[in-house]
């Protein structure tokens, strides 16, 4: 639907045509599709036969393990499109399609809670810190963990042959010159499991490392983008984290992009792969690079004990979180930063969305505005990232794309890795393109074309599913 007066602020419920504001204690459904389709075309968010949705949000699926309609005073969420190549699975993170359940992710269960660790789960008694009142309700029963994203679970065998692609890549780089067009054609549209097959097949057939051959043939941001695809999402994440924490300074935007708003399963996979690859824990490198409350915020995140997306959203507990955030920010002199960090690091996306909506209803101010007023620097950016993950993940990523291109010059490292990261999930990628079109009144692809050139431009455009 077309919004009047621009996109609503984060924390406000998405408009439902001319429907009235949801009554207090009821939460808005996930973001509705952007825009109206041309006459005779399917609604945005509804893919044409055998295609991904062109732009705009697909309908969302009821959260995996979430309460049925009318339970907990919360409306049911509409269904979400299943991802590429899979049957309709239970929903994963809000705003992000779930993949078929896999084996438990890398790593071990999260460590016991320590001082400065995230806030307790809904229904659990809180530690006696921050002056928090007793939580409502009895302890919740076991909830189904959110499965790891594709590429973050244990290795999988897929019924897909990568011989032809491996041979095409070798031919493109063998002898004099490089066929860059073939490199883009073969790699830009593959999912993480297909990339693994191609990489392994290339090594088996030619006794060569694909990434080393690419690095010897191309350069610049074109090389960076191709290598991010060849590594796959998990190894690219740990490669970026190591680069962000090595040497002088810390690349704070990279830490935010890679670590915030992630599922527990994905975070455990990242920590395990980081330790296996670099022989040091990610936590120790974060401690060495960050300091004070920002360090403690990221250690809360790395504890990987967020409420799973199957955890019910219960109004009394949402109210309690809202009041705790208010008392930690607007309701006192000074700001209790760690309490806000703990809530946004511990709650599920659906719970964060409910918190933002309820805060707006109670105090007639957007929670995003409160964070901008009360925080600054890296902690402000990190909290906004976590909040926007819950309220509107696609718009979050559309804004991150624009931020990488805005102002003097282009932040090519951020742009490259943000495009490649979103391209792994085609449904989410199309949602981001729809959100970008809505907010900036031009396509993300046309914007990228205006900021890049050559094979680098062609790779990013192809990764976004266009030419």
Short mmCIF file of C-alpha atoms in Angstrom, two decimals:
data_model
loop_
_atom_site.label_atom_id
_atom_site.label_comp_id
_atom_site.label_asym_id
_atom_site.label_seq_id
_atom_site.Cartn_x
_atom_site.Cartn_y
_atom_site.Cartn_z
CA UNK A 1 0.00 0.00 0.00
CA UNK A 2 1.18 3.49 -0.57
CA UNK A 3 1.90 5.40 2.60
CA UNK A 4 0.67 8.97 2.91
CA UNK A 5 3.23 11.41 4.21
CA UNK A 6 6.19 9.08 3.86
CA UNK A 7 7.32 5.91 5.56
CA UNK A 8 6.09 5.65 9.16
CA UNK A 9 8.76 5.95 11.84
CA UNK A 10 10.22 2.83 13.34
CA UNK A 11 8.17 1.58 16.24
CA UNK A 12 4.91 2.78 14.71
CA UNK A 13 2.52 0.11 13.47
CA UNK A 14 2.39 -0.26 9.71
CA UNK A 15 -0.75 1.23 8.22
CA UNK A 16 -3.54 -1.17 7.29
CA UNK A 17 -5.35 0.85 4.67
CA UNK A 18 -7.79 2.99 6.62
CA UNK A 19 -8.08 0.56 9.50
CA UNK A 20 -7.98 2.08 12.98
CA UNK A 21 -4.98 1.86 15.28
CA UNK A 22 -4.78 -1.59 16.91
CA UNK A 23 -6.12 -1.49 20.47
CA UNK A 24 -3.62 -1.25 23.29
CA UNK A 25 -2.07 -4.62 24.05
CA UNK A 26 -2.37 -5.81 20.47
CA UNK A 27 0.60 -5.63 18.16
CA UNK A 28 0.86 -4.80 14.49
CA UNK A 29 1.56 -7.59 12.03
CA UNK A 30 4.88 -7.65 10.19
CA UNK A 31 5.46 -5.02 7.52
CA UNK A 32 3.03 -5.12 4.62
CA UNK A 33 4.14 -5.00 0.98
CA UNK A 34 5.36 -1.67 -0.33
CA UNK A 35 3.47 0.05 -3.11
CA UNK A 36 0.61 -0.96 -5.36
CA UNK A 37 1.16 -3.17 -8.41
CA UNK A 38 0.34 -2.08 -11.93
CA UNK A 39 -3.15 -3.04 -13.17
CA UNK A 40 -3.43 -6.71 -13.94
CA UNK A 41 -0.23 -7.61 -12.08
CA UNK A 42 -0.05 -9.72 -8.91
CA UNK A 43 0.21 -7.78 -5.67
CA UNK A 44 3.71 -6.89 -4.56
CA UNK A 45 5.01 -9.57 -2.28
CA UNK A 46 3.17 -12.23 -4.29
CA UNK A 47 5.60 -13.76 -6.78
CA UNK A 48 4.53 -14.46 -10.33
CA UNK A 49 4.52 -18.19 -11.11
CA UNK A 50 7.97 -19.73 -10.57
CA UNK A 51 9.55 -16.37 -9.79
CA UNK A 52 10.64 -14.39 -6.78
CA UNK A 53 8.54 -11.37 -5.85
CA UNK A 54 9.78 -8.45 -8.00
CA UNK A 55 9.81 -5.85 -5.24
CA UNK A 56 7.97 -5.43 -1.98
CA UNK A 57 7.31 -7.60 0.97
CA UNK A 58 5.93 -11.12 0.70
CA UNK A 59 3.19 -12.07 3.14
CA UNK A 60 4.61 -13.20 6.43
CA UNK A 61 4.15 -16.57 8.04
CA UNK A 62 3.03 -17.16 11.60
CA UNK A 63 6.12 -17.42 13.76
CA UNK A 64 7.37 -20.94 14.23
CA UNK A 65 5.85 -22.23 17.42
CA UNK A 66 3.96 -18.99 18.00
CA UNK A 67 0.58 -18.96 19.72
CA UNK A 68 -2.51 -19.51 17.61
CA UNK A 69 -4.82 -16.60 16.75
CA UNK A 70 -6.24 -14.65 19.69
CA UNK A 71 -3.88 -16.30 22.19
CA UNK A 72 -1.94 -13.85 24.40
CA UNK A 73 -4.08 -11.01 23.04
CA UNK A 74 -2.05 -10.93 19.84
CA UNK A 75 -3.31 -11.34 16.28
CA UNK A 76 -1.85 -14.13 14.19
CA UNK A 77 0.79 -13.18 11.65
CA UNK A 78 -0.01 -13.73 7.99
CA UNK A 79 2.04 -16.31 6.13
CA UNK A 80 5.44 -15.73 4.67
CA UNK A 81 6.72 -16.85 1.28
CA UNK A 82 8.90 -19.96 1.45
CA UNK A 83 12.50 -19.45 0.35
CA UNK A 84 14.02 -20.63 -2.90
CA UNK A 85 14.15 -24.34 -3.42
CA UNK A 86 12.40 -25.40 -0.21
CA UNK A 87 8.93 -26.48 0.88
CA UNK A 88 6.92 -24.09 3.02
CA UNK A 89 8.81 -24.25 6.34
CA UNK A 90 8.01 -22.79 9.72
CA UNK A 91 8.98 -19.15 9.87
CA UNK A 92 12.39 -18.17 11.11
CA UNK A 93 13.37 -14.70 12.13
CA UNK A 94 10.81 -11.98 11.56
CA UNK A 95 11.32 -10.43 8.20
CA UNK A 96 13.64 -13.25 7.18
CA UNK A 97 12.39 -16.46 5.55
CA UNK A 98 13.23 -19.64 7.39
CA UNK A 99 15.04 -22.52 5.77
CA UNK A 100 14.30 -26.20 6.28
CA UNK A 101 15.37 -27.36 9.73
CA UNK A 102 18.96 -28.53 9.85
CA UNK A 103 21.17 -30.15 12.44
CA UNK A 104 22.10 -28.00 15.44
CA UNK A 105 24.56 -25.27 14.50
CA UNK A 106 28.24 -25.18 15.27
CA UNK A 107 29.29 -24.62 18.84
CA UNK A 108 28.08 -25.38 22.29
CA UNK A 109 25.16 -24.05 24.34
CA UNK A 110 25.63 -20.50 25.60
CA UNK A 111 27.68 -20.05 28.78
CA UNK A 112 26.04 -19.43 32.14
CA UNK A 113 24.83 -15.90 32.67
CA UNK A 114 27.36 -13.48 34.13
CA UNK A 115 27.26 -9.91 35.28
CA UNK A 116 26.42 -7.69 32.35
CA UNK A 117 24.85 -10.54 30.41
CA UNK A 118 21.53 -10.13 28.61
CA UNK A 119 18.25 -9.71 30.38
CA UNK A 120 16.50 -12.93 31.47
CA UNK A 121 14.13 -14.69 29.11
CA UNK A 122 10.43 -14.01 29.28
CA UNK A 123 8.85 -15.86 32.16
CA UNK A 124 12.16 -16.38 33.98
CA UNK A 125 13.02 -14.70 37.28
CA UNK A 126 15.40 -11.77 36.67
CA UNK A 127 18.73 -11.34 38.44
CA UNK A 128 18.63 -8.70 41.13
CA UNK A 129 20.19 -5.92 39.10
CA UNK A 130 18.91 -2.70 37.59
CA UNK A 131 16.11 -2.76 40.21
CA UNK A 132 13.95 -4.81 37.85
CA UNK A 133 10.64 -6.09 39.23
CA UNK A 134 9.71 -9.75 39.24
CA UNK A 135 8.76 -11.04 35.78
CA UNK A 136 5.18 -11.98 35.11
CA UNK A 137 4.01 -15.52 34.70
CA UNK A 138 5.42 -18.97 35.22
CA UNK A 139 8.50 -20.23 33.37
CA UNK A 140 7.74 -20.88 29.72
CA UNK A 141 7.93 -24.39 28.32
CA UNK A 142 10.66 -25.42 25.92
CA UNK A 143 10.54 -23.55 22.63
CA UNK A 144 11.83 -24.74 19.29
CA UNK A 145 15.20 -23.15 18.44
CA UNK A 146 15.42 -21.12 15.25
CA UNK A 147 17.43 -23.22 12.78
CA UNK A 148 20.68 -21.86 11.35
CA UNK A 149 20.54 -19.96 8.09
CA UNK A 150 21.62 -21.82 4.98
CA UNK A 151 25.40 -21.94 5.01
CA UNK A 152 25.66 -21.82 8.81
CA UNK A 153 24.67 -25.39 9.65
CA UNK A 154 26.76 -28.56 9.34
CA UNK A 155 27.93 -29.45 5.81
CA UNK A 156 25.13 -30.76 3.62
CA UNK A 157 25.11 -32.91 0.52
CA UNK A 158 22.77 -31.60 -2.15
CA UNK A 159 21.59 -33.24 -5.36
CA UNK A 160 23.29 -30.71 -7.58
CA UNK A 161 26.26 -31.18 -9.92
CA UNK A 162 28.87 -28.44 -10.05
CA UNK A 163 31.13 -29.96 -12.73
CA UNK A 164 30.03 -27.70 -15.58
CA UNK A 165 30.38 -24.56 -13.48
CA UNK A 166 33.80 -25.59 -12.16
CA UNK A 167 34.98 -26.27 -15.72
CA UNK A 168 33.60 -22.94 -16.93
CA UNK A 169 35.44 -21.11 -14.16
CA UNK A 170 38.72 -22.86 -14.92
CA UNK A 171 38.39 -22.09 -18.62
CA UNK A 172 37.63 -18.44 -17.82
CA UNK A 173 40.93 -18.08 -15.95
CA UNK A 174 43.21 -20.44 -17.86
CA UNK A 175 45.76 -19.08 -20.28
CA UNK A 176 46.04 -15.47 -21.40
CA UNK A 177 43.44 -13.05 -20.10
CA UNK A 178 40.36 -13.55 -17.94
CA UNK A 179 36.74 -14.00 -18.95
CA UNK A 180 35.19 -11.80 -16.26
CA UNK A 181 31.72 -12.18 -17.74
CA UNK A 182 31.81 -15.93 -17.12
CA UNK A 183 33.00 -15.46 -13.53
CA UNK A 184 29.99 -13.23 -12.88
CA UNK A 185 27.53 -15.47 -14.73
CA UNK A 186 28.59 -18.61 -12.87
CA UNK A 187 28.93 -17.23 -9.35
CA UNK A 188 26.48 -14.35 -8.88
CA UNK A 189 23.26 -16.38 -8.62
CA UNK A 190 24.39 -19.41 -6.61
CA UNK A 191 23.15 -20.16 -3.11
CA UNK A 192 25.56 -21.07 -0.28
CA UNK A 193 25.24 -24.83 -0.76
CA UNK A 194 25.82 -24.58 -4.51
CA UNK A 195 28.90 -22.41 -3.93
CA UNK A 196 30.29 -25.08 -1.61
CA UNK A 197 29.79 -27.71 -4.31
CA UNK A 198 31.49 -25.56 -6.96
CA UNK A 199 34.44 -24.78 -4.68
CA UNK A 200 34.94 -28.44 -3.72
CA UNK A 201 34.48 -29.65 -7.31
CA UNK A 202 37.04 -27.13 -8.59
CA UNK A 203 39.62 -28.37 -6.10
CA UNK A 204 38.87 -32.05 -6.82
CA UNK A 205 39.00 -31.72 -10.60
CA UNK A 206 41.90 -29.31 -10.99
CA UNK A 207 43.84 -29.64 -7.70
CA UNK A 208 43.65 -25.87 -7.34
CA UNK A 209 42.00 -23.47 -4.93
CA UNK A 210 39.23 -21.47 -6.62
CA UNK A 211 39.66 -18.44 -4.40
CA UNK A 212 43.43 -18.32 -5.01
CA UNK A 213 42.92 -18.49 -8.77
CA UNK A 214 40.37 -15.68 -8.68
CA UNK A 215 42.67 -13.54 -6.54
CA UNK A 216 45.48 -14.03 -9.07
CA UNK A 217 43.27 -13.04 -12.02
CA UNK A 218 41.22 -10.05 -10.86
CA UNK A 219 41.64 -7.19 -8.41
CA UNK A 220 39.95 -4.39 -6.53
CA UNK A 221 36.37 -4.49 -5.34
CA UNK A 222 35.48 -6.93 -8.12
CA UNK A 223 37.90 -9.38 -6.50
CA UNK A 224 36.48 -8.59 -3.06
CA UNK A 225 32.94 -9.36 -4.19
CA UNK A 226 33.85 -12.59 -5.99
CA UNK A 227 35.83 -13.82 -2.98
CA UNK A 228 32.92 -13.05 -0.65
CA UNK A 229 30.72 -15.27 -2.81
CA UNK A 230 33.30 -18.07 -3.06
CA UNK A 231 33.88 -18.12 0.70
CA UNK A 232 30.17 -18.34 1.36
CA UNK A 233 28.30 -16.45 4.08
CA UNK A 234 29.85 -18.04 7.17
CA UNK A 235 33.51 -17.84 6.13
CA UNK A 236 32.96 -14.32 4.81
CA UNK A 237 31.55 -13.31 8.19
CA UNK A 238 34.58 -14.52 10.10
CA UNK A 239 36.95 -13.05 7.48
CA UNK A 240 35.29 -9.65 7.96
CA UNK A 241 35.31 -9.94 11.75
CA UNK A 242 39.02 -10.73 11.80
CA UNK A 243 39.73 -7.75 9.57
CA UNK A 244 37.56 -5.53 11.76
CA UNK A 245 39.42 -6.42 14.96
CA UNK A 246 42.99 -6.64 13.60
CA UNK A 247 45.30 -3.66 13.59
CA UNK A 248 44.64 -0.14 14.82
CA UNK A 249 41.04 0.89 15.31
CA UNK A 250 37.92 -1.19 15.00
CA UNK A 251 35.60 -1.22 12.01
CA UNK A 252 32.45 -0.75 14.06
CA UNK A 253 30.05 -0.91 11.11
CA UNK A 254 31.39 -4.35 10.20
CA UNK A 255 30.79 -5.65 13.73
CA UNK A 256 27.23 -4.33 13.59
CA UNK A 257 26.54 -5.80 10.14
CA UNK A 258 27.86 -9.25 10.98
CA UNK A 259 26.84 -9.80 14.61
CA UNK A 260 23.68 -7.84 15.43
CA UNK A 261 20.17 -9.16 14.94
CA UNK A 262 21.42 -12.70 14.27
CA UNK A 263 19.86 -15.94 15.44
CA UNK A 264 21.47 -17.89 18.25
CA UNK A 265 22.31 -20.71 15.82
CA UNK A 266 24.08 -18.36 13.41
CA UNK A 267 26.05 -16.67 16.20
CA UNK A 268 27.22 -20.03 17.55
CA UNK A 269 28.28 -21.06 14.05
CA UNK A 270 30.23 -17.82 13.64
CA UNK A 271 31.99 -18.23 17.00
CA UNK A 272 32.90 -21.86 16.32
CA UNK A 273 34.21 -21.14 12.81
CA UNK A 274 36.19 -18.15 14.07
CA UNK A 275 37.85 -20.23 16.78
CA UNK A 276 38.60 -23.08 14.37
CA UNK A 277 40.07 -20.76 11.73
CA UNK A 278 42.03 -18.26 13.83
CA UNK A 279 42.79 -20.31 16.97
CA UNK A 280 41.44 -17.56 19.19
CA UNK A 281 37.96 -16.87 20.44
CA UNK A 282 35.88 -14.12 18.92
CA UNK A 283 35.02 -12.94 22.43
CA UNK A 284 38.70 -12.40 23.27
CA UNK A 285 39.27 -10.36 20.11
CA UNK A 286 36.16 -8.28 20.82
CA UNK A 287 37.38 -7.63 24.37
CA UNK A 288 40.76 -6.51 23.03
CA UNK A 289 39.21 -4.04 20.59
CA UNK A 290 36.13 -2.64 22.33
CA UNK A 291 35.94 -1.13 25.79
CA UNK A 292 33.62 -0.34 28.65
CA UNK A 293 29.88 -0.55 28.03
CA UNK A 294 30.13 -1.14 24.27
CA UNK A 295 32.34 -4.15 24.96
CA UNK A 296 29.77 -5.49 27.43
CA UNK A 297 26.98 -4.88 24.90
CA UNK A 298 28.73 -7.05 22.30
CA UNK A 299 29.53 -9.73 24.86
CA UNK A 300 25.80 -9.87 25.61
CA UNK A 301 25.21 -10.42 21.90
CA UNK A 302 27.90 -13.10 21.66
CA UNK A 303 26.34 -15.02 24.55
CA UNK A 304 23.89 -16.15 21.84
CA UNK A 305 20.94 -16.58 24.18
CA UNK A 306 18.27 -14.42 22.57
CA UNK A 307 14.72 -15.58 22.94
CA UNK A 308 13.96 -17.84 19.99
CA UNK A 309 11.42 -16.70 17.43
CA UNK A 310 9.02 -19.38 18.67
CA UNK A 311 8.85 -17.67 22.08
CA UNK A 312 5.35 -16.22 22.57
CA UNK A 313 4.84 -12.47 22.73
CA UNK A 314 2.99 -11.84 26.00
CA UNK A 315 1.55 -8.36 26.60
CA UNK A 316 2.36 -8.14 30.32
CA UNK A 317 5.99 -8.95 29.64
CA UNK A 318 6.13 -6.47 26.77
CA UNK A 319 4.71 -3.81 29.10
CA UNK A 320 7.38 -4.60 31.66
CA UNK A 321 10.16 -4.24 29.08
CA UNK A 322 8.68 -0.96 27.87
CA UNK A 323 8.60 0.46 31.38
CA UNK A 324 12.14 -0.73 32.06
CA UNK A 325 13.37 1.01 28.91
CA UNK A 326 11.46 4.17 29.83
CA UNK A 327 12.88 4.21 33.37
CA UNK A 328 16.38 3.62 31.97
CA UNK A 329 16.15 6.51 29.48
CA UNK A 330 13.51 9.24 29.50
CA UNK A 331 12.28 8.50 33.00
CA UNK A 332 15.50 9.32 34.84
CA UNK A 333 18.45 11.69 34.89
CA UNK A 334 21.14 9.96 32.89
CA UNK A 335 20.75 6.71 30.99
CA UNK A 336 21.09 3.10 32.12
CA UNK A 337 22.66 2.01 28.86
CA UNK A 338 23.24 -1.62 29.78
CA UNK A 339 19.62 -2.29 30.66
CA UNK A 340 18.51 -1.13 27.21
CA UNK A 341 21.33 -3.15 25.62
CA UNK A 342 20.30 -6.25 27.54
CA UNK A 343 16.65 -6.05 26.47
CA UNK A 344 17.37 -5.49 22.77
CA UNK A 345 20.10 -8.16 22.78
CA UNK A 346 17.90 -10.75 24.49
CA UNK A 347 14.46 -10.36 22.94
CA UNK A 348 13.31 -11.98 19.72
CA UNK A 349 12.46 -9.92 16.66
CA UNK A 350 8.73 -10.33 17.27
CA UNK A 351 9.13 -9.21 20.88
CA UNK A 352 11.20 -6.18 19.83
CA UNK A 353 8.50 -5.24 17.34
CA UNK A 354 5.88 -5.46 20.09
CA UNK A 355 8.06 -3.42 22.46
CA UNK A 356 8.51 -0.66 19.87
CA UNK A 357 4.78 -0.57 19.12
CA UNK A 358 3.79 -0.49 22.80
CA UNK A 359 6.35 2.21 23.62
CA UNK A 360 4.82 4.41 20.93
CA UNK A 361 1.32 3.79 22.30
CA UNK A 362 2.29 4.51 25.91
CA UNK A 363 4.52 7.54 25.44
CA UNK A 364 3.59 8.87 21.95
CA UNK A 365 7.25 8.77 20.99
CA UNK A 366 9.09 6.36 18.75
CA UNK A 367 11.60 4.17 20.52
CA UNK A 368 14.05 4.94 17.71
CA UNK A 369 13.82 8.65 18.55
CA UNK A 370 14.49 7.88 22.21
CA UNK A 371 17.61 5.86 21.35
CA UNK A 372 18.94 8.64 19.11
CA UNK A 373 18.39 11.18 21.92
CA UNK A 374 19.78 9.11 24.78
CA UNK A 375 22.73 7.34 23.13
CA UNK A 376 25.62 8.25 20.87
CA UNK A 377 28.45 6.74 18.88
CA UNK A 378 28.84 3.02 18.35
CA UNK A 379 26.30 2.05 21.01
CA UNK A 380 23.62 4.22 19.39
CA UNK A 381 24.28 2.67 15.97
CA UNK A 382 24.26 -0.85 17.44
CA UNK A 383 20.97 -0.35 19.31
CA UNK A 384 19.31 1.15 16.23
CA UNK A 385 20.46 -1.85 14.21
CA UNK A 386 18.93 -4.25 16.75
CA UNK A 387 15.70 -2.25 16.96
CA UNK A 388 15.30 -2.02 13.19
CA UNK A 389 15.94 -5.75 12.83
CA UNK A 390 12.78 -6.34 14.82
CA UNK A 391 10.63 -3.54 13.42
CA UNK A 392 11.51 -3.72 9.71
CA UNK A 393 14.55 -5.71 8.64
CA UNK A 394 14.19 -4.96 4.94
CA UNK A 395 14.05 -1.21 5.54
CA UNK A 396 17.04 -1.54 7.86
CA UNK A 397 19.07 -3.07 5.04
CA UNK A 398 17.79 -0.58 2.47
CA UNK A 399 19.05 2.22 4.72
CA UNK A 400 22.39 0.44 5.16
CA UNK A 401 22.76 0.20 1.39
CA UNK A 402 22.12 3.91 1.01
CA UNK A 403 24.49 4.75 3.86
CA UNK A 404 27.30 2.95 2.01
CA UNK A 405 26.76 5.23 -1.01
CA UNK A 406 25.71 8.54 0.56
CA UNK A 407 27.98 11.54 0.87
CA UNK A 408 31.37 12.09 -0.72
CA UNK A 409 32.69 8.89 -2.23
CA UNK A 410 31.39 5.36 -1.90
CA UNK A 411 32.23 3.09 1.02
CA UNK A 412 33.00 0.21 -1.31
CA UNK A 413 33.88 -2.36 1.34
CA UNK A 414 30.55 -1.82 3.10
CA UNK A 415 28.59 -1.70 -0.15
CA UNK A 416 30.16 -4.88 -1.53
CA UNK A 417 29.65 -6.93 1.58
CA UNK A 418 26.14 -5.62 2.25
CA UNK A 419 25.02 -6.54 -1.27
CA UNK A 420 26.62 -9.99 -1.12
CA UNK A 421 25.22 -10.64 2.36
CA UNK A 422 21.65 -9.87 1.33
CA UNK A 423 21.91 -11.75 -1.97
CA UNK A 424 22.16 -15.11 -0.17
CA UNK A 425 18.47 -14.83 0.77
CA UNK A 426 16.60 -13.96 -2.41
CA UNK A 427 13.26 -13.29 -0.75
CA UNK A 428 14.85 -10.89 1.71
CA UNK A 429 16.86 -9.28 -1.09
CA UNK A 430 13.70 -8.53 -3.03
CA UNK A 431 12.10 -7.12 0.11
CA UNK A 432 15.10 -4.79 0.52
CA UNK A 433 14.81 -3.65 -3.09
CA UNK A 434 11.13 -2.86 -2.51
CA UNK A 435 11.92 -0.99 0.70
CA UNK A 436 14.68 0.98 -1.03
CA UNK A 437 12.35 1.97 -3.87
CA UNK A 438 9.74 3.09 -1.34
CA UNK A 439 12.06 5.19 0.80
CA UNK A 440 14.34 6.72 -1.83
CA UNK A 441 12.01 6.77 -4.87
CA UNK A 442 14.51 5.05 -7.14
CA UNK A 443 15.69 1.50 -7.55
CA UNK A 444 18.62 0.17 -5.56
CA UNK A 445 20.16 -1.12 -8.79
CA UNK A 446 20.06 2.29 -10.50
CA UNK A 447 21.66 3.84 -7.40
CA UNK A 448 24.43 1.23 -7.38
CA UNK A 449 25.04 1.75 -11.09
CA UNK A 450 25.51 5.47 -10.45
CA UNK A 451 28.19 4.78 -7.81
CA UNK A 452 30.15 1.89 -9.35
CA UNK A 453 31.58 0.92 -12.72
CA UNK A 454 33.10 -1.88 -14.76
CA UNK A 455 33.08 -5.51 -13.67
CA UNK A 456 32.56 -4.42 -10.06
CA UNK A 457 29.27 -2.79 -11.03
CA UNK A 458 28.24 -5.78 -13.14
CA UNK A 459 28.87 -8.19 -10.26
CA UNK A 460 26.80 -6.21 -7.73
CA UNK A 461 23.95 -5.77 -10.19
CA UNK A 462 23.99 -9.48 -11.06
CA UNK A 463 24.04 -10.39 -7.36
CA UNK A 464 20.84 -8.35 -7.02
CA UNK A 465 19.26 -10.45 -9.75
CA UNK A 466 19.40 -7.86 -12.52
CA UNK A 467 21.56 -6.94 -15.50
#
